[in-house]
mmCIF file of C-alpha atoms in Angstrom:
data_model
loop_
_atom_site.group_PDB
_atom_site.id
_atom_site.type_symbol
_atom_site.label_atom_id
_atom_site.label_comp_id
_atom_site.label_asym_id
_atom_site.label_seq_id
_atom_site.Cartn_x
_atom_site.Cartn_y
_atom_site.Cartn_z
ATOM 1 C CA UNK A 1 -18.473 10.911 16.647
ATOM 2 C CA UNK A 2 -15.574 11.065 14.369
ATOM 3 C CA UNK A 3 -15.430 9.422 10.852
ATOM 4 C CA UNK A 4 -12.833 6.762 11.817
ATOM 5 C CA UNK A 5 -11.795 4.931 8.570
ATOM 6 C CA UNK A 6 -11.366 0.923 9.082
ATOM 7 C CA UNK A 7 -8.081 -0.153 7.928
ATOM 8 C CA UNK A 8 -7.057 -4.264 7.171
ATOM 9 C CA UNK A 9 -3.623 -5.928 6.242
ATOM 10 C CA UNK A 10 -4.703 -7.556 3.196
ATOM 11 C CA UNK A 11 -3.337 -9.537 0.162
ATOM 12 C CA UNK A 12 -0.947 -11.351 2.678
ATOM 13 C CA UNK A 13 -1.152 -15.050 0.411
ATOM 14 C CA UNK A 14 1.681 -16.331 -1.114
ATOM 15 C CA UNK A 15 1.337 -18.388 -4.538
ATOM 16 C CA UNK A 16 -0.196 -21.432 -3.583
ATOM 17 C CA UNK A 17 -0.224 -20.531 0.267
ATOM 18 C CA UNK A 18 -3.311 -18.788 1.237
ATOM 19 C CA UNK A 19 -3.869 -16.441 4.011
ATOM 20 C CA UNK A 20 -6.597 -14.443 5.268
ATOM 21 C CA UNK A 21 -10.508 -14.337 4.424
ATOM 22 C CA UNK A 22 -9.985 -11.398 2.056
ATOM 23 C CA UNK A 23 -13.110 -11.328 -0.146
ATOM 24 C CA UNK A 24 -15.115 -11.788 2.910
ATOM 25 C CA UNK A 25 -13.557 -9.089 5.197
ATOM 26 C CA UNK A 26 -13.101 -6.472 1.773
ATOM 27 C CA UNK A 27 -17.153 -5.401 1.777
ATOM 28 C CA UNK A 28 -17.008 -4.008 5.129
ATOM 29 C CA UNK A 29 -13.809 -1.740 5.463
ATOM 30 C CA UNK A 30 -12.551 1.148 4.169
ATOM 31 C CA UNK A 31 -8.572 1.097 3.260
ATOM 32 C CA UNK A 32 -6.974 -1.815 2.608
ATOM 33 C CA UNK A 33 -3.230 -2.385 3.361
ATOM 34 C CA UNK A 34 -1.968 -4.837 0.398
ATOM 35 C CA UNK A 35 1.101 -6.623 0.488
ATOM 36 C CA UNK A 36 3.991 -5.659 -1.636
ATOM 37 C CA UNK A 37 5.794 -9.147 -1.624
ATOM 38 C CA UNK A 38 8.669 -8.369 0.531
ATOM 39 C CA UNK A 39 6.842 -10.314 3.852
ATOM 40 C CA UNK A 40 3.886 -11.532 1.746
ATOM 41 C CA UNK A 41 2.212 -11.453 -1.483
ATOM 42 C CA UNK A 42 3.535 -11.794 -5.255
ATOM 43 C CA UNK A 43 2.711 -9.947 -8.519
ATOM 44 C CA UNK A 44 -0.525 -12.273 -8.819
ATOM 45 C CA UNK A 45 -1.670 -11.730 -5.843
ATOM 46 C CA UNK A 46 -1.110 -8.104 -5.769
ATOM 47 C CA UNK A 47 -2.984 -7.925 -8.878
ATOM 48 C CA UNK A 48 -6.051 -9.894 -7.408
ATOM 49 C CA UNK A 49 -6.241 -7.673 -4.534
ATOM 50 C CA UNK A 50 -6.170 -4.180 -6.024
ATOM 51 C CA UNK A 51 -9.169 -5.953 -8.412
ATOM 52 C CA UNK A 52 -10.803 -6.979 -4.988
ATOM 53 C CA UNK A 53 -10.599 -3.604 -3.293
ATOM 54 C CA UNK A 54 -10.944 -1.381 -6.782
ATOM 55 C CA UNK A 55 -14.595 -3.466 -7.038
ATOM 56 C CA UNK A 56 -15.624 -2.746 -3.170
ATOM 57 C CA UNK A 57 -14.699 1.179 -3.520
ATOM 58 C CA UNK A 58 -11.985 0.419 -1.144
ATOM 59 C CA UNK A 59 -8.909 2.957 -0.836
ATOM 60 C CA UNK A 60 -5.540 0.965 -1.247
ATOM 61 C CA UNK A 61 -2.654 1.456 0.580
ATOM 62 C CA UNK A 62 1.111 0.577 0.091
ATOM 63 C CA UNK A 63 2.157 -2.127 3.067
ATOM 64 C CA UNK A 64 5.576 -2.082 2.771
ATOM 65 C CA UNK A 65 8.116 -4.254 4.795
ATOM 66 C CA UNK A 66 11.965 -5.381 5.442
ATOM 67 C CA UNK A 67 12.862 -8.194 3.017
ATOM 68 C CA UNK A 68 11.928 -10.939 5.165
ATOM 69 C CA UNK A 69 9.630 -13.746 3.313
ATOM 70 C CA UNK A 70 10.655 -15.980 5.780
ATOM 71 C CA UNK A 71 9.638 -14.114 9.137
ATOM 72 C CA UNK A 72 6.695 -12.537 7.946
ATOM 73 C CA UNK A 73 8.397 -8.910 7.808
ATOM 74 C CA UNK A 74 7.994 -9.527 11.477
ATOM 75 C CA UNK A 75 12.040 -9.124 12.499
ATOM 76 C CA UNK A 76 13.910 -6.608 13.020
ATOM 77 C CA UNK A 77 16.767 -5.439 10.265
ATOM 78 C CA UNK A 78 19.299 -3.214 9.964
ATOM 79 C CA UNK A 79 18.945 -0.879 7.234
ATOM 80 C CA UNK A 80 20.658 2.306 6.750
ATOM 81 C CA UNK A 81 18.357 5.298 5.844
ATOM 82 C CA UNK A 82 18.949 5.231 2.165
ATOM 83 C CA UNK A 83 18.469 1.764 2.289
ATOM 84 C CA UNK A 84 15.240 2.053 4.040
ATOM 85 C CA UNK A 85 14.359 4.757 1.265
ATOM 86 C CA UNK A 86 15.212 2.532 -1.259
ATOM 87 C CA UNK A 87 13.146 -0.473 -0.439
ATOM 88 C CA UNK A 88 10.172 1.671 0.358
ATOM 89 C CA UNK A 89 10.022 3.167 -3.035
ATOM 90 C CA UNK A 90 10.811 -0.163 -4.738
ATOM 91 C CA UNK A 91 7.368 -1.820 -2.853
ATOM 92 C CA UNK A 92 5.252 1.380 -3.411
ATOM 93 C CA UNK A 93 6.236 1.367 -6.868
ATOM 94 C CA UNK A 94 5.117 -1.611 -7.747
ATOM 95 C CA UNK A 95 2.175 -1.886 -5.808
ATOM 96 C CA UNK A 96 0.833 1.406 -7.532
ATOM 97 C CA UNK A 97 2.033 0.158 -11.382
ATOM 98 C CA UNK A 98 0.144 -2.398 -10.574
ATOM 99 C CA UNK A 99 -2.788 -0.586 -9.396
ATOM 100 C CA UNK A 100 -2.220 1.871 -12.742
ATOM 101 C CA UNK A 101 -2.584 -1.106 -14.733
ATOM 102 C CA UNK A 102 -6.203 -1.254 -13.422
ATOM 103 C CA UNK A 103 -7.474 2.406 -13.341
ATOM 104 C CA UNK A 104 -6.592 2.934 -9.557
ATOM 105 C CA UNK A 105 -3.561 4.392 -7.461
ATOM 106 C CA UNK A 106 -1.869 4.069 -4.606
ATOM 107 C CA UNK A 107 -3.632 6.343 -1.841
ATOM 108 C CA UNK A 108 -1.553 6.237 1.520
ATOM 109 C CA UNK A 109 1.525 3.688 2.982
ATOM 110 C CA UNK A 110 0.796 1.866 6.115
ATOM 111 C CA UNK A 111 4.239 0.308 6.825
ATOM 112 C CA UNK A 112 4.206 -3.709 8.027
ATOM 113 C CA UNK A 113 5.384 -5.809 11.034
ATOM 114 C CA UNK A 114 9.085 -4.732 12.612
ATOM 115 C CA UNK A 115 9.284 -1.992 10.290
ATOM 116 C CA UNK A 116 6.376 -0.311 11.480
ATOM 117 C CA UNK A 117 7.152 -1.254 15.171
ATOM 118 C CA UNK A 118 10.573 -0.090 14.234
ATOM 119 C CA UNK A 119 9.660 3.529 13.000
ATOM 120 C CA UNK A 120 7.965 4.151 16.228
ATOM 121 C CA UNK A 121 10.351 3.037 18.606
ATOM 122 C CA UNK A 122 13.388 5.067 16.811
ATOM 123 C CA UNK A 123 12.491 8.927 15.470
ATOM 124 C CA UNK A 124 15.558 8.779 13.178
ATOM 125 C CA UNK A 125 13.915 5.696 11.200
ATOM 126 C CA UNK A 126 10.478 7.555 11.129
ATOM 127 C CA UNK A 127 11.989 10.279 9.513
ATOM 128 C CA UNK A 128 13.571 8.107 7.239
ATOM 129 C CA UNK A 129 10.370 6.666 6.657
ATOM 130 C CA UNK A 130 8.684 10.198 5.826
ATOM 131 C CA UNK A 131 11.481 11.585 3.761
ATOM 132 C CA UNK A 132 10.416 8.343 1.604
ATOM 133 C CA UNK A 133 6.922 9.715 1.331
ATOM 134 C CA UNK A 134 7.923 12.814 0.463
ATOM 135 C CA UNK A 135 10.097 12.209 -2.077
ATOM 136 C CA UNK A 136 7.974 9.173 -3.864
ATOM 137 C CA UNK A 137 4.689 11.650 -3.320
ATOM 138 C CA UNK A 138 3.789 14.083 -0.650
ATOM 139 C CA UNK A 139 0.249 13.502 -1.160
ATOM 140 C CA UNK A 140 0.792 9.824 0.299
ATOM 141 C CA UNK A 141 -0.560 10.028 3.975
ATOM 142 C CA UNK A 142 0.910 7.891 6.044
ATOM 143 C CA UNK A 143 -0.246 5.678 8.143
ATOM 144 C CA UNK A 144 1.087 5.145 12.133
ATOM 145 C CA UNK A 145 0.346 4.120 15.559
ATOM 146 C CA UNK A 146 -1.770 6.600 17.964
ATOM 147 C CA UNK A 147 0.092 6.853 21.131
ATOM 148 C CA UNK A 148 -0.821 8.862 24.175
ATOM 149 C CA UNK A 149 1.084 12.042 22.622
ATOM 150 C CA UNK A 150 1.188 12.231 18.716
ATOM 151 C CA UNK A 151 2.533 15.828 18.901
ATOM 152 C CA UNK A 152 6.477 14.708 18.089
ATOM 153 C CA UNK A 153 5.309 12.481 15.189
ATOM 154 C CA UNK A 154 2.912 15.372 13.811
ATOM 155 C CA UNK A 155 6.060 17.740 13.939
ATOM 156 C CA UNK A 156 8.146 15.702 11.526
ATOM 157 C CA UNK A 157 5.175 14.911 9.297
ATOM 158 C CA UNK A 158 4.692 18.919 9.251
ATOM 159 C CA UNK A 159 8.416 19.275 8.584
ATOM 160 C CA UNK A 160 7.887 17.537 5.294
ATOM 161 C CA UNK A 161 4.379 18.343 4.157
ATOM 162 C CA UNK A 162 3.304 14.692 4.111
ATOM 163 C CA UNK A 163 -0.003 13.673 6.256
ATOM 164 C CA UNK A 164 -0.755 11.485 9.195
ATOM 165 C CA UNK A 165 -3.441 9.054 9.791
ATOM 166 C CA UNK A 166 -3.007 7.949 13.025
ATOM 167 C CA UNK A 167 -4.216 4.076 13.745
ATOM 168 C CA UNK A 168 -5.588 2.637 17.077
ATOM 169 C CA UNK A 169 -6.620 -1.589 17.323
ATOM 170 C CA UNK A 170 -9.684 -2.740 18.659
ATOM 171 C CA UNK A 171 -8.451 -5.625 19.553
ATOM 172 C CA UNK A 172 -5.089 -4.408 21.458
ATOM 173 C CA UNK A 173 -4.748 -3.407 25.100
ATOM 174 C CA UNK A 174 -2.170 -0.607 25.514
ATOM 175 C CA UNK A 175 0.205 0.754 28.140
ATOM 176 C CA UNK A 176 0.132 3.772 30.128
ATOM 177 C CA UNK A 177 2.213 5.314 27.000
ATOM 178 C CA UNK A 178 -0.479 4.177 24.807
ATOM 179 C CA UNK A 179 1.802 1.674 23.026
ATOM 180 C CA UNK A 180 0.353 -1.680 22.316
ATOM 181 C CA UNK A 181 0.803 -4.536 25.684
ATOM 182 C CA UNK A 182 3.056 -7.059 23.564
ATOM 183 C CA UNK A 183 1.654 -10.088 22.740
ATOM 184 C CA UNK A 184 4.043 -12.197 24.913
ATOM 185 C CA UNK A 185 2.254 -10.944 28.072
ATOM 186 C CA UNK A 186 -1.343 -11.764 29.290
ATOM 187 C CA UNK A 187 -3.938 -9.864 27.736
ATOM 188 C CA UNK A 188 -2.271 -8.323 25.454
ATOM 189 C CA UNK A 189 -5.089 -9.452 22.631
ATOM 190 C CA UNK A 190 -9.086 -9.250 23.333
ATOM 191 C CA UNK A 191 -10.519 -12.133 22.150
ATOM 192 C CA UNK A 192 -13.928 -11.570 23.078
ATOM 193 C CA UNK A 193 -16.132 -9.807 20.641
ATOM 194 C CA UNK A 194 -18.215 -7.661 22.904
ATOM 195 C CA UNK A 195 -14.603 -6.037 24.026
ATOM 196 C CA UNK A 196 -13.377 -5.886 20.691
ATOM 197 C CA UNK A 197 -16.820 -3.531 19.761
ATOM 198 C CA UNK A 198 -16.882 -1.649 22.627
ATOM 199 C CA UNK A 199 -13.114 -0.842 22.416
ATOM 200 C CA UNK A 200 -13.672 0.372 18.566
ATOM 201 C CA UNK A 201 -16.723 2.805 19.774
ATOM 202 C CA UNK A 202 -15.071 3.966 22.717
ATOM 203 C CA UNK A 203 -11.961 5.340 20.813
ATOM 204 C CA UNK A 204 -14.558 6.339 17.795
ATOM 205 C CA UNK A 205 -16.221 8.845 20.254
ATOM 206 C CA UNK A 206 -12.976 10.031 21.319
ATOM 207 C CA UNK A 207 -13.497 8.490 24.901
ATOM 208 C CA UNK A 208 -10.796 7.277 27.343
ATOM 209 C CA UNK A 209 -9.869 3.658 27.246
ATOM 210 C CA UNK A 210 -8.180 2.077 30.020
ATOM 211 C CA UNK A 211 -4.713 1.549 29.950
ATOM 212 C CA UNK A 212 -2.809 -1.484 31.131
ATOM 213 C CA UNK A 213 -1.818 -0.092 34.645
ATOM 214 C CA UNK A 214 -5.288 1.019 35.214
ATOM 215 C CA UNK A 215 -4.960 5.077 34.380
ATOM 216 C CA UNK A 216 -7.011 6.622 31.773
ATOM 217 C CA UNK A 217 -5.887 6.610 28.060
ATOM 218 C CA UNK A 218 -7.009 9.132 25.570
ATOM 219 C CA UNK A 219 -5.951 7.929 21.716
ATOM 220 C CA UNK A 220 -6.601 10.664 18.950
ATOM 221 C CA UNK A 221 -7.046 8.528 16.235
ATOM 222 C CA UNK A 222 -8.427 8.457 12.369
ATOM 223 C CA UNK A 223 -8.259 5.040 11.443
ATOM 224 C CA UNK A 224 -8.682 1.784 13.105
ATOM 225 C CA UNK A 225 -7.038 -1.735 12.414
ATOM 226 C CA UNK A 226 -9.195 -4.453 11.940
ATOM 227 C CA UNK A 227 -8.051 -8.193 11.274
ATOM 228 C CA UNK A 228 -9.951 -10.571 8.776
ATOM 229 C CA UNK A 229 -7.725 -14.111 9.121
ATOM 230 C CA UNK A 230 -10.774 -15.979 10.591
ATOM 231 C CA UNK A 231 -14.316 -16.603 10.615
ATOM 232 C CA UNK A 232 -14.877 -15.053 14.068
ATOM 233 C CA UNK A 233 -12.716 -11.882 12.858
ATOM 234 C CA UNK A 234 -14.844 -11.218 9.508
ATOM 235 C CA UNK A 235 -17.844 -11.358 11.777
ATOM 236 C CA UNK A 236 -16.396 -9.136 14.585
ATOM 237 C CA UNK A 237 -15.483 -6.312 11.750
ATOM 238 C CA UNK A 238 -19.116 -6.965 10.321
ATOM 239 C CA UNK A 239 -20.298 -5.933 13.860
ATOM 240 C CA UNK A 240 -17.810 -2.956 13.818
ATOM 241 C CA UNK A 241 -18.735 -1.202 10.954
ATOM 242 C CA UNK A 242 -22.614 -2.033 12.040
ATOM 243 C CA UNK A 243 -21.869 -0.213 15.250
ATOM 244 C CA UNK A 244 -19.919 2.467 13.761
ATOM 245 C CA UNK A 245 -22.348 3.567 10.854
ATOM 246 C CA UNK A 246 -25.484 3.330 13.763
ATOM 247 C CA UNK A 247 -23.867 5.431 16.314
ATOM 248 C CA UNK A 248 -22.638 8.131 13.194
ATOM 249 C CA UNK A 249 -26.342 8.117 11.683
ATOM 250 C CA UNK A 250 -27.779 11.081 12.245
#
């Protein structure tokens, strides 16, 4: 069974808006995807989060977005490349001054919402994306979605020397392309925390899952996505890691 790293957008509040159970959900995951205030978070919250995750021994990760407060970095924009370069680097910058300020750094970008949806759909905005990396810090892996084949993705991470941890949901179903079912259609999200387990194991052993249209889906993956915005989710990713550290004990 492979060491698969759980990942969790985090440090999503607002000022005095709150959102997500983050303290609760931070003791049981690995990498956590905070914020940089362009579809959530501010300077204080930024701040409290890096303190949350620096305390838990959790890796912290740049979640970047479009400009877009308003829709939850959840919309689509049109950004040129540069543009795209230059908003990246302005949201990992400060996320990782921030995280200087308190003896930690910046370990990998996960990007957010449309923008990650965005750099998968459309090769020319991924390598946009990784050109970013590279130029900010090579060292940055990068975080993106495991499809059925990773093998163009890998080539233009290669190209540029930056790394790829590629993510897989637990809670997802996927198509026969191994994208994710969107969430407009039925079933598209498991609800049911028995699923949601046995989905997280199954892609941990490197098993198929089944894919929307019934045919077998095999997702090479390092890292899974988690969700901690409720009391039911906290307990499901309590269960996860549970299930995960058991079936990796020797």
């Amino acid at each position: 069974m492979s060491r698969l790293l759980l990942n969790c957008d985090i440090g999503e509040s607002f000022g005095s808006w709150t959102m997500g159970l983050d303290a609760e959900v931070m003791p049981f995951i690995d990498c956590a995807n905070i914020a940089c205030g362009f579809h959530a978070g501010d300077p204080g919250i930024m701040r409290k989060t890096v303190s949350l995750a620096l305390s838990h021994g959790v890796q912290i990760g740049a979640h970047p977005a479009y400009q877009d407060l308003v829709g939850f970095g959840r919309r689509s924009m049109a950004y040129t490349a540069q543009e795209l370069q230059d908003i990246l680097h302005y949201q990992i910058g400060a996320l990782d001054g921030i995280c200087r300020a308190q003896g930690g750094k910046v370990s990998y970008v996960k990007p957010h919402g449309a923008m990650y949806n965005d750099m998968m759909a459309n090769p020319a905005q991924l390598r946009a994306v990784i050109q970013a990396i590279a130029a900010y810090d090579r060292s940055l892996p990068l975080m993106l979605m495991a499809t059925r084949d990773n093998t163009a993705a890998q080539q233009l991470g290669d190209e540029y020397g930056v790394t790829l941890w590629f993510e897989a949901f637990a809670d997802r179903a996927y198509d026969s392309a191994g994208r994710l079912v969107s969430r407009q259609l039925p079933g598209a999200v498991h609800h049911d925390c028995e699923t949601i387990i046995g989905q997280a194991l199954t892609i941990a052993r490197g098993d198929n899952l089944t894919a929307s249209d019934g045919s077998a889906l095999h997702l090479q993956a390092n890292t899974l996505c988690v969700h901690g915005d409720n009391a039911s989710s906290v307990a499901a990713v309590q269960r996860i890691r549970q299930a995960l550290n058991e079936q990796s004990a020797p």
